[in-house]
CSV table of C-alpha atoms and ligand atoms in Angstrom, one decimal:
chain,number,residue,atom,x,y,z
A,1,UNK,CA,122.9,180.9,99.5
A,2,UNK,CA,123.9,177.3,99.6
A,3,UNK,CA,127.6,176.7,99.2
A,4,UNK,CA,129.5,173.4,99.1
A,5,UNK,CA,132.5,174.4,101.0
A,6,UNK,CA,133.7,176.6,103.8
A,7,UNK,CA,135.5,178.7,101.1
A,8,UNK,CA,136.6,182.0,102.5
A,9,UNK,CA,134.4,181.7,105.5
A,10,UNK,CA,136.3,181.4,108.8
A,11,UNK,CA,134.9,181.8,112.3
A,12,UNK,CA,136.1,184.8,114.2
A,13,UNK,CA,134.2,184.3,117.4
A,14,UNK,CA,132.4,181.6,119.3
A,15,UNK,CA,128.9,182.6,120.5
A,16,UNK,CA,130.2,182.9,124.1
A,17,UNK,CA,132.7,185.5,122.9
A,18,UNK,CA,130.1,187.8,121.3
A,19,UNK,CA,129.5,190.1,124.2
A,20,UNK,CA,128.1,193.7,124.6
A,21,UNK,CA,131.7,194.9,125.0
A,22,UNK,CA,132.4,194.2,121.3
A,23,UNK,CA,129.4,196.0,120.1
A,24,UNK,CA,130.0,197.6,116.7
A,25,UNK,CA,132.6,194.9,115.7
A,26,UNK,CA,132.2,192.7,112.7
A,27,UNK,CA,132.1,189.0,113.5
A,28,UNK,CA,131.7,185.7,111.7
A,29,UNK,CA,129.8,183.0,113.7
A,30,UNK,CA,129.2,179.4,112.6
A,31,UNK,CA,127.0,176.6,113.8
A,32,UNK,CA,123.5,175.2,113.5
A,33,UNK,CA,120.2,177.0,113.0
A,34,UNK,CA,118.7,176.2,116.4
A,35,UNK,CA,115.4,178.1,116.0
A,36,UNK,CA,114.0,180.4,113.3
A,37,UNK,CA,111.3,182.9,114.1
A,38,UNK,CA,109.8,184.7,111.1
A,39,UNK,CA,107.7,187.7,112.2
A,40,UNK,CA,107.2,189.0,108.7
A,41,UNK,CA,109.1,192.3,109.0
A,42,UNK,CA,111.8,190.8,111.1
A,43,UNK,CA,113.5,187.4,111.3
A,44,UNK,CA,115.3,186.0,114.3
A,45,UNK,CA,117.7,183.1,113.8
A,46,UNK,CA,119.2,181.5,116.9
A,47,UNK,CA,122.6,180.2,115.9
A,48,UNK,CA,124.0,177.4,118.2
A,49,UNK,CA,127.6,176.4,118.3
A,50,UNK,CA,129.7,174.3,120.7
A,51,UNK,CA,129.4,176.8,123.5
A,52,UNK,CA,126.0,178.3,123.3
A,53,UNK,CA,123.5,180.4,121.3
A,54,UNK,CA,123.7,183.8,119.6
A,55,UNK,CA,120.8,185.7,118.2
A,56,UNK,CA,120.9,186.8,114.6
A,57,UNK,CA,118.4,189.6,114.1
A,58,UNK,CA,117.3,190.6,110.6
A,59,UNK,CA,114.9,193.5,110.3
A,60,UNK,CA,113.7,193.7,106.6
A,61,UNK,CA,114.2,197.5,106.6
A,62,UNK,CA,117.9,197.3,107.6
A,63,UNK,CA,119.2,194.5,105.5
A,64,UNK,CA,119.6,193.5,101.8
A,65,UNK,CA,116.5,192.0,100.3
A,66,UNK,CA,118.1,188.8,98.9
A,67,UNK,CA,119.7,188.2,102.2
A,68,UNK,CA,116.4,188.6,104.0
A,69,UNK,CA,114.7,186.1,101.6
A,70,UNK,CA,117.6,183.6,102.1
A,71,UNK,CA,117.3,183.9,105.9
A,72,UNK,CA,113.6,183.1,105.6
A,73,UNK,CA,114.5,179.9,103.8
A,74,UNK,CA,116.8,178.5,106.4
A,75,UNK,CA,115.6,175.3,108.0
A,76,UNK,CA,116.2,174.2,111.6
A,77,UNK,CA,119.5,172.3,112.2
A,78,UNK,CA,121.0,173.4,108.9
A,79,UNK,CA,124.7,174.4,109.2
A,80,UNK,CA,125.2,178.1,108.6
A,81,UNK,CA,127.8,180.8,108.8
A,82,UNK,CA,126.8,184.4,109.4
A,83,UNK,CA,128.8,187.6,109.0
A,84,UNK,CA,127.5,190.7,110.6
A,85,UNK,CA,127.8,193.5,113.1
A,86,UNK,CA,127.4,193.1,116.9
A,87,UNK,CA,124.8,195.2,118.5
A,88,UNK,CA,123.6,195.6,122.1
A,89,UNK,CA,120.1,194.4,122.6
A,90,UNK,CA,118.7,194.0,126.2
A,91,UNK,CA,116.0,191.7,124.9
A,92,UNK,CA,118.3,189.2,123.2
A,93,UNK,CA,119.9,186.2,125.0
A,94,UNK,CA,123.2,187.5,126.5
A,95,UNK,CA,122.1,191.1,125.9
A,96,UNK,CA,123.6,191.1,122.4
A,97,UNK,CA,122.7,190.3,118.8
A,98,UNK,CA,124.3,190.2,115.3
A,99,UNK,CA,122.8,192.2,112.4
A,100,UNK,CA,123.8,190.1,109.4
A,101,UNK,CA,125.2,191.2,106.1
A,102,UNK,CA,126.1,187.9,104.6
A,103,UNK,CA,125.0,184.3,105.0
A,104,UNK,CA,126.3,180.9,103.9
A,105,UNK,CA,124.3,177.8,104.2
A,106,UNK,CA,127.0,175.2,104.5
A,107,UNK,CA,124.8,172.1,104.7
A,108,UNK,CA,121.2,171.3,105.0
A,109,UNK,CA,119.4,168.6,107.0
A,110,UNK,CA,117.3,165.6,106.2
A,111,UNK,CA,113.7,165.7,107.3
A,112,UNK,CA,112.4,164.7,109.7
A,113,UNK,CA,115.0,164.8,112.4
A,114,UNK,CA,115.1,161.5,114.3
A,115,UNK,CA,115.6,163.5,117.5
A,116,UNK,CA,114.9,167.1,118.5
A,117,UNK,CA,118.0,168.8,119.8
A,118,UNK,CA,116.0,171.7,121.2
A,119,UNK,CA,114.5,169.2,123.7
A,120,UNK,CA,110.9,170.2,123.1
A,121,UNK,CA,110.2,166.5,122.8
A,122,UNK,CA,111.9,164.4,125.4
A,123,UNK,CA,113.2,161.1,124.2
A,124,UNK,CA,114.1,157.8,126.0
A,125,UNK,CA,117.7,157.0,126.5
A,126,UNK,CA,117.7,154.3,123.8
A,127,UNK,CA,116.3,156.6,121.2
A,128,UNK,CA,118.8,159.2,122.2
A,129,UNK,CA,121.8,156.8,122.0
A,130,UNK,CA,120.7,155.6,118.6
A,131,UNK,CA,121.0,159.2,117.3
A,132,UNK,CA,123.8,160.1,119.6
A,133,UNK,CA,125.3,162.8,117.3
A,134,UNK,CA,122.0,164.8,117.6
A,135,UNK,CA,121.6,164.0,121.2
A,136,UNK,CA,125.1,165.4,121.9
A,137,UNK,CA,124.1,168.7,120.4
A,138,UNK,CA,121.8,169.4,123.4
A,139,UNK,CA,123.4,171.7,125.9
A,140,UNK,CA,122.5,169.5,128.8
A,141,UNK,CA,124.1,166.5,127.2
A,142,UNK,CA,127.3,168.1,126.0
A,143,UNK,CA,127.7,169.8,129.3
A,144,UNK,CA,128.5,166.3,130.8
A,145,UNK,CA,131.4,165.9,128.3
A,146,UNK,CA,132.8,169.4,128.9
A,147,UNK,CA,132.9,168.5,132.6
A,148,UNK,CA,134.5,165.2,131.8
A,149,UNK,CA,137.2,166.9,129.7
A,150,UNK,CA,137.9,169.4,132.4
A,151,UNK,CA,137.9,166.6,135.0
A,152,UNK,CA,140.5,164.6,133.1
A,153,UNK,CA,142.6,167.7,132.4
A,154,UNK,CA,142.6,168.5,136.1
A,155,UNK,CA,143.5,164.9,137.1
A,156,UNK,CA,146.5,164.9,134.7
A,157,UNK,CA,147.7,168.3,136.0
A,158,UNK,CA,147.4,167.0,139.6
A,159,UNK,CA,149.3,163.8,138.9
A,160,UNK,CA,152.0,165.5,136.9
A,161,UNK,CA,152.5,168.1,139.7
A,162,UNK,CA,152.9,165.1,142.1
A,163,UNK,CA,155.7,163.5,140.0
A,164,UNK,CA,153.6,160.8,138.4
A,165,UNK,CA,154.7,159.7,134.9
A,166,UNK,CA,152.0,158.8,132.3
A,167,UNK,CA,152.3,155.3,130.9
A,168,UNK,CA,150.5,153.2,128.3
A,169,UNK,CA,150.1,149.5,128.9
A,170,UNK,CA,148.7,146.8,126.5
A,171,UNK,CA,145.0,146.2,126.2
A,172,UNK,CA,145.5,142.9,124.4
A,173,UNK,CA,146.6,140.5,127.0
A,174,UNK,CA,147.3,136.7,127.4
A,175,UNK,CA,145.6,136.1,130.7
A,176,UNK,CA,143.3,137.5,133.4
A,177,UNK,CA,144.4,140.1,135.9
A,178,UNK,CA,142.3,138.7,138.7
A,179,UNK,CA,140.6,135.5,137.6
A,180,UNK,CA,138.8,134.8,134.4
A,181,UNK,CA,135.1,135.5,134.8
A,182,UNK,CA,134.9,139.1,133.6
A,183,UNK,CA,137.1,138.8,130.4
A,184,UNK,CA,136.3,139.3,126.8
A,185,UNK,CA,138.1,136.6,124.8
A,186,UNK,CA,139.3,137.5,121.3
A,187,UNK,CA,141.2,135.7,118.6
A,188,UNK,CA,144.8,136.7,118.4
A,189,UNK,CA,146.2,135.0,115.3
A,190,UNK,CA,146.2,131.3,116.2
A,191,UNK,CA,145.8,131.9,119.9
A,192,UNK,CA,143.1,133.1,122.3
A,193,UNK,CA,143.8,136.4,124.0
A,194,UNK,CA,141.7,138.8,126.1
A,195,UNK,CA,140.8,142.5,126.3
A,196,UNK,CA,142.5,143.9,129.4
A,197,UNK,CA,140.3,144.2,132.5
A,198,UNK,CA,142.8,146.4,134.4
A,199,UNK,CA,146.4,147.7,134.0
A,200,UNK,CA,147.1,146.3,137.5
A,201,UNK,CA,149.9,143.8,136.7
A,202,UNK,CA,151.7,146.2,134.3
A,203,UNK,CA,151.6,149.2,136.6
A,204,UNK,CA,153.1,147.0,139.4
A,205,UNK,CA,155.8,145.7,137.0
A,206,UNK,CA,156.7,149.4,136.4
A,207,UNK,CA,157.5,149.7,140.1
A,208,UNK,CA,160.2,147.1,139.6
A,209,UNK,CA,161.3,148.8,136.4
A,210,UNK,CA,162.1,151.8,138.6
A,211,UNK,CA,159.5,154.3,137.4
A,212,UNK,CA,158.5,155.1,141.0
A,213,UNK,CA,155.2,156.8,140.4
A,214,UNK,CA,153.0,156.1,137.3
A,215,UNK,CA,149.5,156.7,136.1
A,216,UNK,CA,147.5,155.6,133.2
A,217,UNK,CA,144.1,156.9,131.8
A,218,UNK,CA,142.8,154.2,129.5
A,219,UNK,CA,139.9,151.9,128.7
A,220,UNK,CA,139.3,148.7,130.6
A,221,UNK,CA,137.0,146.0,129.4
A,222,UNK,CA,134.8,143.9,131.6
A,223,UNK,CA,132.4,141.3,130.5
A,224,UNK,CA,129.9,142.3,133.2
A,225,UNK,CA,126.8,140.1,132.7
A,226,UNK,CA,124.4,142.4,134.4
A,227,UNK,CA,122.7,145.5,133.1
A,228,UNK,CA,122.7,148.2,135.7
A,229,UNK,CA,122.8,152.0,135.9
A,230,UNK,CA,126.5,151.9,137.1
A,231,UNK,CA,128.2,149.2,135.0
A,232,UNK,CA,129.4,149.3,131.4
A,233,UNK,CA,131.5,146.9,129.5
A,234,UNK,CA,134.1,149.5,128.4
A,235,UNK,CA,135.0,152.3,130.7
A,236,UNK,CA,138.0,154.6,131.3
A,237,UNK,CA,140.1,153.8,134.3
A,238,UNK,CA,142.3,156.3,136.0
A,239,UNK,CA,145.1,154.2,137.6
A,240,UNK,CA,148.0,155.1,139.7
A,241,UNK,CA,150.8,153.0,141.4
A,242,UNK,CA,153.5,154.5,143.6
A,243,UNK,CA,156.6,153.0,145.2
A,244,UNK,CA,157.6,153.4,148.9
A,245,UNK,CA,154.0,154.3,149.8
A,246,UNK,CA,151.3,152.4,151.7
A,247,UNK,CA,147.6,152.4,151.4
A,248,UNK,CA,147.2,155.5,153.5
A,249,UNK,CA,149.6,157.5,151.4
A,250,UNK,CA,147.6,156.7,148.2
A,251,UNK,CA,144.3,157.4,149.9
A,252,UNK,CA,145.6,160.9,150.7
A,253,UNK,CA,146.6,161.4,147.1
A,254,UNK,CA,143.2,160.2,145.9
A,255,UNK,CA,141.4,162.5,148.3
A,256,UNK,CA,143.4,165.5,147.2
A,257,UNK,CA,142.9,164.6,143.6
A,258,UNK,CA,139.1,164.4,144.0
A,259,UNK,CA,138.9,167.7,145.8
A,260,UNK,CA,141.2,169.5,143.3
A,261,UNK,CA,139.1,168.2,140.3
A,262,UNK,CA,135.9,169.3,142.0
A,263,UNK,CA,137.3,172.8,142.6
A,264,UNK,CA,138.5,173.0,139.1
A,265,UNK,CA,135.2,171.9,137.6
A,266,UNK,CA,133.3,174.3,139.8
A,267,UNK,CA,135.6,177.2,138.7
A,268,UNK,CA,135.7,176.4,135.0
A,269,UNK,CA,132.4,174.7,134.2
A,270,UNK,CA,129.9,176.8,136.2
A,271,UNK,CA,127.8,177.3,133.0
A,272,UNK,CA,127.7,173.5,132.4
A,273,UNK,CA,126.8,172.8,136.1
A,274,UNK,CA,124.0,175.4,135.7
A,275,UNK,CA,122.6,173.8,132.6
A,276,UNK,CA,122.6,170.5,134.5
A,277,UNK,CA,121.0,172.1,137.5
A,278,UNK,CA,123.7,170.4,139.6
A,279,UNK,CA,125.0,172.0,142.8
A,280,UNK,CA,128.6,170.8,143.2
A,281,UNK,CA,129.8,171.2,146.7
A,282,UNK,CA,133.4,171.1,147.8
A,283,UNK,CA,133.6,168.1,150.2
A,284,UNK,CA,135.2,168.5,153.6
A,285,UNK,CA,138.5,166.6,154.2
A,286,UNK,CA,139.7,164.2,155.4
A,287,UNK,CA,136.9,162.0,154.0
A,288,UNK,CA,135.5,159.7,156.7
A,289,UNK,CA,137.1,156.3,156.9
A,290,UNK,CA,134.7,153.6,157.9
A,291,UNK,CA,136.1,150.2,158.7
A,292,UNK,CA,134.6,147.2,156.9
A,293,UNK,CA,133.3,145.7,160.1
A,294,UNK,CA,131.7,148.9,161.2
A,295,UNK,CA,130.1,149.2,157.7
A,296,UNK,CA,128.6,145.7,158.4
A,297,UNK,CA,127.1,146.9,161.7
A,298,UNK,CA,125.8,150.1,160.1
A,299,UNK,CA,123.9,148.3,157.3
A,300,UNK,CA,122.7,145.6,159.7
A,301,UNK,CA,121.2,148.4,161.8
A,302,UNK,CA,119.3,149.6,158.8
A,303,UNK,CA,117.8,146.1,158.4
A,304,UNK,CA,120.1,145.0,155.6
A,305,UNK,CA,121.6,141.5,156.2
A,306,UNK,CA,125.3,141.3,155.4
A,307,UNK,CA,127.8,138.9,157.1
A,308,UNK,CA,131.5,139.4,157.8
A,309,UNK,CA,133.4,138.1,154.7
A,310,UNK,CA,130.7,139.1,152.2
A,311,UNK,CA,131.2,141.7,149.5
A,312,UNK,CA,128.8,144.7,149.6
A,313,UNK,CA,125.5,143.9,148.1
A,314,UNK,CA,123.5,146.5,146.3
A,315,UNK,CA,121.2,146.8,149.3
A,316,UNK,CA,124.3,147.4,151.5
A,317,UNK,CA,125.6,150.1,149.1
A,318,UNK,CA,122.2,151.8,149.2
A,319,UNK,CA,122.0,151.7,153.0
A,320,UNK,CA,125.5,153.2,153.3
A,321,UNK,CA,124.6,155.9,150.7
A,322,UNK,CA,121.6,156.9,152.9
A,323,UNK,CA,123.7,157.0,156.1
A,324,UNK,CA,126.8,158.7,154.7
A,325,UNK,CA,126.0,161.0,151.8
A,326,UNK,CA,129.1,162.5,150.0
A,327,UNK,CA,132.5,160.9,149.6
A,328,UNK,CA,133.8,158.4,152.2
A,329,UNK,CA,136.3,155.5,152.4
A,330,UNK,CA,135.6,151.9,153.5
A,331,UNK,CA,138.8,150.5,154.8
A,332,UNK,CA,140.3,147.2,156.2
A,333,UNK,CA,138.5,144.8,153.9
A,334,UNK,CA,138.8,141.0,154.5
A,335,UNK,CA,141.7,139.6,152.5
A,336,UNK,CA,139.4,136.8,151.2
A,337,UNK,CA,137.3,139.2,149.1
A,338,UNK,CA,140.1,141.4,147.7
A,339,UNK,CA,142.4,140.4,144.8
A,340,UNK,CA,145.5,138.3,145.5
A,341,UNK,CA,147.9,141.3,145.0
A,342,UNK,CA,146.4,143.2,148.0
A,343,UNK,CA,148.6,143.2,151.1
A,344,UNK,CA,147.3,141.4,154.2
A,345,UNK,CA,147.8,143.0,157.5
A,346,UNK,CA,150.8,141.2,159.1
A,347,UNK,CA,149.2,141.3,162.5
A,348,UNK,CA,145.9,139.8,161.3
A,349,UNK,CA,146.2,138.4,157.8
A,350,UNK,CA,142.4,137.9,157.6
A,351,UNK,CA,142.3,141.7,157.1
A,352,UNK,CA,143.9,143.6,154.3
A,353,UNK,CA,145.4,147.1,153.8
A,354,UNK,CA,142.7,148.0,151.3
A,355,UNK,CA,140.1,150.6,150.7
A,356,UNK,CA,137.2,151.6,148.4
A,357,UNK,CA,136.2,155.2,147.8
A,358,UNK,CA,132.5,155.6,147.8
A,359,UNK,CA,130.3,158.5,146.7
A,360,UNK,CA,126.9,158.0,148.4
A,361,UNK,CA,125.9,154.5,147.2
A,362,UNK,CA,128.4,154.3,144.4
A,363,UNK,CA,131.9,152.7,144.5
A,364,UNK,CA,134.1,155.0,142.5
A,365,UNK,CA,137.6,153.6,143.4
A,366,UNK,CA,139.4,150.6,144.8
A,367,UNK,CA,142.9,150.6,146.0
A,368,UNK,CA,145.4,149.0,148.4
A,369,UNK,CA,148.9,148.5,149.5
A,370,UNK,CA,150.3,145.7,147.4
A,371,UNK,CA,152.1,142.5,148.2
A,372,UNK,CA,155.7,143.1,147.1
A,373,UNK,CA,157.3,139.8,148.4
A,374,UNK,CA,157.5,137.1,145.8
A,375,UNK,CA,156.7,134.1,148.0
A,376,UNK,CA,153.7,135.7,149.7
A,377,UNK,CA,152.4,136.7,146.3
A,378,UNK,CA,152.7,133.1,145.0
A,379,UNK,CA,150.9,131.9,148.1
A,380,UNK,CA,148.1,134.4,147.6
A,381,UNK,CA,147.7,133.4,144.0
A,382,UNK,CA,147.3,129.7,145.0
A,383,UNK,CA,144.9,130.5,147.8
A,384,UNK,CA,142.6,132.3,145.4
A,385,UNK,CA,142.6,129.2,143.2
A,386,UNK,CA,144.5,130.8,140.3
A,387,UNK,CA,147.1,129.3,138.1
A,388,UNK,CA,150.6,130.4,139.2
A,389,UNK,CA,152.1,129.6,135.8
A,390,UNK,CA,150.0,132.1,134.0
A,391,UNK,CA,151.6,134.8,136.2
A,392,UNK,CA,155.2,133.8,135.4
A,393,UNK,CA,156.3,137.1,133.7
A,394,UNK,CA,154.6,139.2,136.3
A,395,UNK,CA,156.1,137.2,139.2
A,396,UNK,CA,159.6,137.5,137.8
A,397,UNK,CA,159.5,141.2,138.4
A,398,UNK,CA,159.1,140.5,142.1
A,399,UNK,CA,162.3,138.4,142.4
A,400,UNK,CA,164.9,141.1,141.5
A,401,UNK,CA,164.2,144.1,143.8
A,402,UNK,CA,160.5,145.1,143.8
A,403,UNK,CA,160.0,148.1,146.1
A,404,UNK,CA,157.0,148.2,148.5
A,405,UNK,CA,154.2,150.0,146.7
A,406,UNK,CA,150.5,151.0,146.7
A,407,UNK,CA,147.9,152.3,144.2
A,408,UNK,CA,144.3,152.6,143.1
A,409,UNK,CA,142.0,152.6,140.1
A,410,UNK,CA,139.4,155.3,139.8
A,411,UNK,CA,136.5,154.9,137.4
A,412,UNK,CA,136.3,158.0,135.2
A,413,UNK,CA,132.6,157.6,134.4
A,414,UNK,CA,131.6,156.9,138.0
A,415,UNK,CA,133.6,159.9,139.2
A,416,UNK,CA,132.0,162.0,136.4
A,417,UNK,CA,128.5,160.8,137.7
A,418,UNK,CA,129.4,162.3,141.1
A,419,UNK,CA,130.4,165.6,139.5
A,420,UNK,CA,127.4,166.0,137.2
A,421,UNK,CA,124.6,164.4,139.3
A,422,UNK,CA,123.5,162.1,136.5
A,423,UNK,CA,122.3,158.7,137.7
A,424,UNK,CA,122.8,156.5,134.6
A,425,UNK,CA,126.4,155.8,133.7
A,426,UNK,CA,125.4,155.7,130.0
A,427,UNK,CA,125.0,159.5,130.1
A,428,UNK,CA,128.7,159.9,130.8
A,429,UNK,CA,130.0,158.0,127.8
A,430,UNK,CA,129.8,159.3,124.2
A,431,UNK,CA,129.1,155.9,122.7
A,432,UNK,CA,128.4,153.5,125.6
A,433,UNK,CA,128.9,149.7,125.4
A,434,UNK,CA,126.5,147.6,127.5
A,435,UNK,CA,125.1,144.1,127.3
A,436,UNK,CA,122.7,145.1,124.5
A,437,UNK,CA,124.6,147.9,122.8
A,438,UNK,CA,127.5,147.7,120.4
A,439,UNK,CA,126.5,150.6,118.0
A,440,UNK,CA,126.9,153.4,117.2
B,501,LIG,P1,131.7,146.9,141.3
B,501,LIG,O1,131.8,146.1,142.5
B,501,LIG,O2,130.9,148.2,141.5
B,501,LIG,O3,131.2,146.1,140.1
B,501,LIG,P2,134.5,146.5,141.0
B,501,LIG,O4,134.9,146.4,142.4
B,501,LIG,O5,134.4,145.3,140.2
B,501,LIG,O6,133.2,147.4,140.9
B,501,LIG,P3,137.2,147.5,140.5
B,501,LIG,O7,137.7,146.2,139.9
B,501,LIG,O8,137.5,147.7,141.9
B,501,LIG,O9,135.6,147.5,140.3
B,501,LIG,O10,137.6,148.7,139.5
B,501,LIG,C1,138.0,150.0,140.1
B,501,LIG,C2,137.0,151.0,139.6
B,501,LIG,O11,136.7,151.0,138.2
B,501,LIG,C3,135.6,150.9,140.2
B,501,LIG,O12,135.5,151.4,141.5
B,501,LIG,C4,134.7,151.6,139.3
B,501,LIG,O13,134.8,153.0,139.5
B,501,LIG,C5,135.4,151.3,137.9
B,501,LIG,N1,134.7,150.2,137.3
B,501,LIG,C6,135.1,148.9,137.3
B,501,LIG,N2,134.3,148.2,136.6
B,501,LIG,C7,133.3,149.0,136.1
B,501,LIG,C8,132.2,148.8,135.2
B,501,LIG,N3,131.9,147.6,134.7
B,501,LIG,N4,131.5,149.9,134.9
B,501,LIG,C9,131.8,151.1,135.4
B,501,LIG,N5,132.9,151.4,136.2
B,501,LIG,C10,133.6,150.3,136.5
B,502,LIG,MG1,136.2,147.5,143.5
């Protein structure tokens, strides 16, 4: 029967909770009609909800005639609710089935479906993203987001346990964090403003404000021109900043956080990892630390040309991915290719107290000890060809007791790629934004 509202129907169990142990109990399950198999005298309906699939088994001899006819009329991907009795059944998925005694069809579907959620027909990523709500119904797609949810949960727990306070900083900003090339300009009343490319300057100001350890999990916007499998124009950045710490201290925190999140995902998302066919290993610690200059030698020895002072090319990242596997740090970057707020080594200012965390050929985090001395900071801003005036409010916080500090930014999507094994960053965002895509 088709009803227009949920009325008195309420779910009592998710599919994953319908287990042989509750055989004989009455349950109400709700979701989509994933498959319907009509064998004449018996009808099987596979009902899919957020967590999985439960088989509804309707033998004509055992159930009401009208109900049997209504079950026969259900179409794939209609929204249904079924009330019935749980029964053991070694042949059914999960060893259990529900013998229905009432049915509500809560909504029907429009034909034909633009995308097949049962994955019998494989679709290209663009077609999938166009009909993302249907694409996300696929177990192997929503598994990525269950893992992302767990990952973020685990990261929050870890940071809270380590005395970090969650903060929120503005995303509408007056000027660039690190120079102007990657910014999206917007109209802010009668002025021009930009979408924030990083919370960097604000989290540093919070050190002067006395918050000691802060973190933020929020979107950053980058007007990346290129179209790659690892860049998007809007991503979630997990940022920390901590006072009285140096780069090594925050590298330790990052390493521990990564390992804890991996353990947590392995423990709580084993079904999702199975669906994805991804073997998630717990990495050995400490992660290897490779000095920038040794990285140059390593990639050169693989035939990739890279000179001291150059940022890593894609070819260099790939060569390092081949050599290193897993997670590893690249440390001691030249000051000239790191942002102005990165602390140069006093003994050799050409070098900086900075690091990138890599997973194979993918940079997943950048961090450093920061410059906390006002005059050195002004000097660094000028040297990088930036306008000191536009940093006035930021610089003020360095004149009245700024503690030494360090921090990093970890890309949530890139970290999620390393946890799920997907190789296109678009897979890790519900509604990705890239050079060509602004909808849905
Ligand atoms: P890349 O060199 O790979 O473009 P980046 O050095 O410009 O990255 P950072 O400014 O160091 O990036 O940002 C810190 C982290 O935020 C990166 O390590 C990455 O995980 C994530 N990130 C930054 N920009 C992007 C982007 N456009 N798409 C996806 N992730 C990003
Ligand atoms: Mg970086």
